[in-house]
Amino acid sequence: MVANDPRVYVYDTTLRDGEQSPGASMNPDEKLLLAMQLEKLGVDVIEAGFPICSTEDFRAVQMIAKQVREVQVAALARANPRDIDCAWEALREAACPRLNVFIAASDIHLRHQLKKSRSEVIELAVASLVHARHYTKNLEFSAMDAGRAERTFLKELFEAAIAAGAKVVNVPDTVGYSVPEELGELFRYLLAETKGIDKVILSVHCHDDLGLATANTLAAVRNGARQVKCTMNGIGERAGNAALEEVVMALATRKNFYGLETGIRTEKLFYTSQLLSRIIKMPVPPNKAIVGANAFVHESGIHQDGLLKERSTYEIMTPQSVGASECNLVLGRHSGSHAVKNALMGMGYRPTEEEVALAVQHFKQRASGCKIIGIEDLEEIFCQEVRHK
Ligand code: KIV
Ligand code: ZN
């Protein structure tokens, strides 16, 4: 099912793993608002929460399950009946519910946290999936800390999970330890060696501790993953998760390389990012890829000159394709006469070459103090300091 399928499914976990970002908690109404926007964005699955964790989490999953009808709604549960019953109770009214059952897979976690042997972990995984499949066939199994697990054990665990009914098997790099080549190789191995893998979807879930979450996600996709788990703005536990906007736009912009597609309406990315930022009161860094305020802003004179001649000289995607503002030329001390002339022409002026040169000189003086000059400042400079000097 996976190897030749060009469709990559986007599983958004902003409302669950994303919310684990320090300071990013959301109340159920805020989660519902964001879930409705994620539905419009075109994600395939929304992980709405971890219902056993708190009554607020339970309530949020329940509200989203009732009201978001066009996409799958997932809830997280540890591999035990209490968690699974609770997750199902919250999810049961969803149009297309999914249970995501997880258990640790690395020896570090088994020894120090779970205090269980590998065979006990396999037994628990199987027993919980058998329990969960009484509720739904739409079952996902996540092997926590798979990035550091011994790969033959991971394969064995996935084989057992698939035989017990998992339809999606997920490889989380829980602590962001993997590097792209290594993770790609792990996916190649799992795809080649795991019995039954051709009947299910192989999924990747990366954290950004080494700043590699997007690169690791793409390496996994290149090697057979067909579900990507991401969060808007890359929020999440510690350094965050793979940023949805980055993974999606990498696949879209480099379709010539990956040959894959998602169902994301990319022109809604910018607004979705802004909505999340407003809800959690966490500003998007200006230099954030795809959705940062500077992502389509060109300041250097050479870049502005090229852009004005032909956009593709310095832009690999258009601001419109992600719904970012079209106002992308900020004038600063590195800008040159082409950008200034173009901005003035855009305001309806027809400046002479001498006037442009004088305007450049004046705005550079101003920009040396405040760094960025808006379009209104340029007009003021032009009218008061150039034409009526
Ligand atoms: O990073 C992780 O391992 C997780 C699991 C709970 C799926 O978020
Ligand atoms: Zn995670």
PDB file of N, CA and C and ligand atoms in Angstrom, residues 13 16-17 20 172-174 205-207 237 241, ligand 2:
ATOM      1  N   THR A  13      -0.860  17.184  15.038  1.00  0.00           N
ATOM      2  CA  THR A  13      -0.921  16.950  16.485  1.00  0.00           C
ATOM      3  C   THR A  13      -0.682  18.248  17.288  1.00  0.00           C
ATOM      4  N   ARG A  16      -2.408  18.235  20.602  1.00  0.00           N
ATOM      5  CA  ARG A  16      -1.956  17.272  21.631  1.00  0.00           C
ATOM      6  C   ARG A  16      -0.460  17.441  21.897  1.00  0.00           C
ATOM      7  N   ASP A  17       0.418  17.002  20.999  1.00  0.00           N
ATOM      8  CA  ASP A  17       1.855  17.171  21.244  1.00  0.00           C
ATOM      9  C   ASP A  17       2.206  18.664  21.242  1.00  0.00           C
ATOM     10  N   GLN A  20       1.703  20.404  24.364  1.00  0.00           N
ATOM     11  CA  GLN A  20       2.685  20.073  25.413  1.00  0.00           C
ATOM     12  C   GLN A  20       3.864  21.057  25.410  1.00  0.00           C
ATOM     13  N   PRO A 172       7.969   7.209  16.220  1.00  0.00           N
ATOM     14  CA  PRO A 172       8.315   8.515  16.793  1.00  0.00           C
ATOM     15  C   PRO A 172       9.800   8.601  17.140  1.00  0.00           C
ATOM     16  N   ASP A 173      10.406   9.704  16.711  1.00  0.00           N
ATOM     17  CA  ASP A 173      11.750  10.020  17.190  1.00  0.00           C
ATOM     18  C   ASP A 173      11.517  10.949  18.390  1.00  0.00           C
ATOM     19  N   THR A 174      11.110  10.326  19.480  1.00  0.00           N
ATOM     20  CA  THR A 174      10.569  11.038  20.636  1.00  0.00           C
ATOM     21  C   THR A 174      11.494  12.100  21.212  1.00  0.00           C
ATOM     22  N   HIS A 205       7.050  10.588  13.123  1.00  0.00           N
ATOM     23  CA  HIS A 205       6.702  11.611  14.123  1.00  0.00           C
ATOM     24  C   HIS A 205       8.021  12.118  14.707  1.00  0.00           C
ATOM     25  N   CYS A 206       8.426  13.320  14.305  1.00  0.00           N
ATOM     26  CA  CYS A 206       9.763  13.778  14.702  1.00  0.00           C
ATOM     27  C   CYS A 206       9.746  14.969  15.641  1.00  0.00           C
ATOM     28  N   HIS A 207      10.690  14.954  16.560  1.00  0.00           N
ATOM     29  CA  HIS A 207      10.900  16.106  17.450  1.00  0.00           C
ATOM     30  C   HIS A 207      12.167  16.838  17.029  1.00  0.00           C
ATOM     31  N   GLU A 237       6.440  19.483  22.566  1.00  0.00           N
ATOM     32  CA  GLU A 237       7.289  19.141  23.713  1.00  0.00           C
ATOM     33  C   GLU A 237       8.737  19.627  23.482  1.00  0.00           C
ATOM     34  N   ASN A 241       7.933  19.945  17.485  1.00  0.00           N
ATOM     35  CA  ASN A 241       7.737  18.857  16.508  1.00  0.00           C
ATOM     36  C   ASN A 241       8.079  19.369  15.113  1.00  0.00           C
TER      37      ASN A 241
HETATM   38 ZN    ZN B   2       5.844  13.465  20.301  1.00  0.00          ZN
END
